[in-house]
């Protein structure tokens, strides 16, 4: 069923106005925005704010770190401020759904900063922490609720939260929420909100099926795209090192000797892998904090705070836990392994080079990850330069696993022994992966084909443990 269009709002924009005033933000909200250091709107803000201020649904493709939080928060706050403090119990006027707790916490922090002194109440509903506090906080009704879909679904089912009065719905990092298996929860939640709500969907990447889905519960959305899909921030210097899995530990330790790597996130594909990398780093003289879905909320927040404050130089993280990490001044992102979902690469490297700063992203790619690298390159629409380090030559590596018999039969024309081949740039002794990757298991297509099945078969409890 399609909803009616949200009410239009007339905004007077003065030709001589600049900054956020020119986008229709005014009064104390404008003052707070400027005090937060937001003087010139970012492209996503310039594009999304006027559309949202005019009451339009917005479907926005924006890179991570592009300023999307303020882009959706400011128009909502500007409307809520005028509504007074009489709230409906157990209800929220605006609901922002985010895929992870960290991102939700961060969104709330930004909103509180922007709404300082404006009598706008906020609440968080997140999994992994006590529900009683959350229920108590929302009991009298709040203006803005920021939630992860799983816990919110539980509280709605139990009658602790009612969404019938919710007139603004934001889906942040929407592709990831849908990827994480929250799709049915998101649908249920959207259906429970006011039929004349205004819906905004923000996402760094927008696969076709997500777009189709969004169209089913948005009303003729204004499409806003500040960068082509999958484009990575221009300020990030990206490179790949072609190495074998067994070499990665040593190479990481060598990289970390560089004092320029002042604040580093190391991404692991799995939780178990993240723990192992952290243990190895400690043994190699590089103490690191770790953040993944098996860690308690307190442990995650503590690691994140240490990283943000600078007492922790290296943070090892899985993809899910890393969503929403907005720490200024991250100098380097190291992909210890390529992600299963190529789009995560964009999110990962977006942790550095934030807010116009320079950043470096280094990907360690083993032969078995070659197909994933190709998919990433397709998504970001560029070939990642291969950087070879002559010192890597003396690092012993495990020969690729023996090839299955039928593949070995095709090998006759190819020279044996990885080190006869040179890296793509011909500069180093690293084996050429295009060849090395053909040995043993062929990982092509596997991660993407399995993805839907994996999430589709999960129960709610399992899913939330991710
Ligand atoms: P976000 O994409 O919302 O996580 O924002 C990324 C970073 O940009 C955050 O650190 C924000 O504080 C910052 N930011 C957002 N909008 C602006 C702006 N207009 N001017 C300066 N910084 C901004």
PDB file of C-alpha atoms and ligand atoms in Angstrom, residues 20 33 36-45 62-72 74 103 106-107 110 113 172-173 324-328 351 354-356, ligand 1:
ATOM      1  CA  UNK A  20      23.281  26.151   6.640  1.00  0.00           C
ATOM      2  CA  UNK A  33      25.283  23.736  14.055  1.00  0.00           C
ATOM      3  CA  UNK A  36      29.636  22.231  16.327  1.00  0.00           C
ATOM      4  CA  UNK A  37      32.029  23.460  13.639  1.00  0.00           C
ATOM      5  CA  UNK A  38      29.649  22.853  10.758  1.00  0.00           C
ATOM      6  CA  UNK A  39      29.945  26.116   8.860  1.00  0.00           C
ATOM      7  CA  UNK A  40      29.847  25.110   5.195  1.00  0.00           C
ATOM      8  CA  UNK A  41      27.415  22.333   4.349  1.00  0.00           C
ATOM      9  CA  UNK A  42      28.909  19.214   2.845  1.00  0.00           C
ATOM     10  CA  UNK A  43      27.617  18.051  -0.553  1.00  0.00           C
ATOM     11  CA  UNK A  44      25.272  15.470   0.950  1.00  0.00           C
ATOM     12  CA  UNK A  45      23.881  18.128   3.284  1.00  0.00           C
ATOM     13  CA  UNK A  62      26.570   9.021   0.361  1.00  0.00           C
ATOM     14  CA  UNK A  63      30.008   7.850   1.256  1.00  0.00           C
ATOM     15  CA  UNK A  64      30.654   6.944   4.813  1.00  0.00           C
ATOM     16  CA  UNK A  65      32.103   9.982   6.615  1.00  0.00           C
ATOM     17  CA  UNK A  66      30.412  12.370   4.208  1.00  0.00           C
ATOM     18  CA  UNK A  67      28.326  14.143   6.844  1.00  0.00           C
ATOM     19  CA  UNK A  68      25.069  12.216   6.440  1.00  0.00           C
ATOM     20  CA  UNK A  69      24.202  12.288  10.159  1.00  0.00           C
ATOM     21  CA  UNK A  70      23.724  16.045  10.135  1.00  0.00           C
ATOM     22  CA  UNK A  71      22.078  15.783   6.710  1.00  0.00           C
ATOM     23  CA  UNK A  72      19.136  13.828   8.130  1.00  0.00           C
ATOM     24  CA  UNK A  74      19.023  18.905  10.968  1.00  0.00           C
ATOM     25  CA  UNK A 103      26.683   3.851  14.994  1.00  0.00           C
ATOM     26  CA  UNK A 106      27.357   8.106  17.579  1.00  0.00           C
ATOM     27  CA  UNK A 107      24.170   9.372  15.949  1.00  0.00           C
ATOM     28  CA  UNK A 110      25.610  14.193  17.132  1.00  0.00           C
ATOM     29  CA  UNK A 113      25.190  18.259  20.147  1.00  0.00           C
ATOM     30  CA  UNK A 172      20.978   4.840   8.150  1.00  0.00           C
ATOM     31  CA  UNK A 173      23.511   2.524   6.500  1.00  0.00           C
ATOM     32  CA  UNK A 324      29.878   3.780  12.514  1.00  0.00           C
ATOM     33  CA  UNK A 325      33.337   4.256  13.937  1.00  0.00           C
ATOM     34  CA  UNK A 326      33.846   7.951  13.441  1.00  0.00           C
ATOM     35  CA  UNK A 327      37.235   8.650  14.941  1.00  0.00           C
ATOM     36  CA  UNK A 328      39.004  11.671  13.527  1.00  0.00           C
ATOM     37  CA  UNK A 351      37.213   5.058   8.385  1.00  0.00           C
ATOM     38  CA  UNK A 354      37.429  11.396   6.972  1.00  0.00           C
ATOM     39  CA  UNK A 355      36.410  14.977   6.792  1.00  0.00           C
ATOM     40  CA  UNK A 356      38.917  15.938   4.116  1.00  0.00           C
TER      41      UNK A 356
HETATM   42  P1  LIG B   1      29.108  11.472   9.294  1.00  0.00           P
HETATM   43  O1  LIG B   1      29.185  11.027   7.874  1.00  0.00           O
HETATM   44  O2  LIG B   1      27.780  12.017   9.652  1.00  0.00           O
HETATM   45  O3  LIG B   1      29.597  10.387  10.231  1.00  0.00           O
HETATM   46  O4  LIG B   1      30.128  12.711   9.456  1.00  0.00           O
HETATM   47  C1  LIG B   1      31.502  12.586   9.271  1.00  0.00           C
HETATM   48  C2  LIG B   1      32.273  13.678   9.986  1.00  0.00           C
HETATM   49  O5  LIG B   1      32.055  14.935   9.373  1.00  0.00           O
HETATM   50  C3  LIG B   1      31.868  13.847  11.446  1.00  0.00           C
HETATM   51  O6  LIG B   1      33.048  13.910  12.217  1.00  0.00           O
HETATM   52  C4  LIG B   1      31.136  15.163  11.486  1.00  0.00           C
HETATM   53  O7  LIG B   1      31.332  15.805  12.721  1.00  0.00           O
HETATM   54  C5  LIG B   1      31.773  15.941  10.353  1.00  0.00           C
HETATM   55  N1  LIG B   1      30.893  16.924   9.677  1.00  0.00           N
HETATM   56  C6  LIG B   1      29.629  16.710   9.265  1.00  0.00           C
HETATM   57  N2  LIG B   1      29.151  17.804   8.642  1.00  0.00           N
HETATM   58  C7  LIG B   1      30.116  18.727   8.646  1.00  0.00           C
HETATM   59  C8  LIG B   1      30.247  20.074   8.134  1.00  0.00           C
HETATM   60  N3  LIG B   1      29.257  20.651   7.478  1.00  0.00           N
HETATM   61  N4  LIG B   1      31.416  20.716   8.341  1.00  0.00           N
HETATM   62  C9  LIG B   1      32.430  20.118   9.000  1.00  0.00           C
HETATM   63  N5  LIG B   1      32.379  18.870   9.498  1.00  0.00           N
HETATM   64  C10 LIG B   1      31.255  18.172   9.321  1.00  0.00           C
END
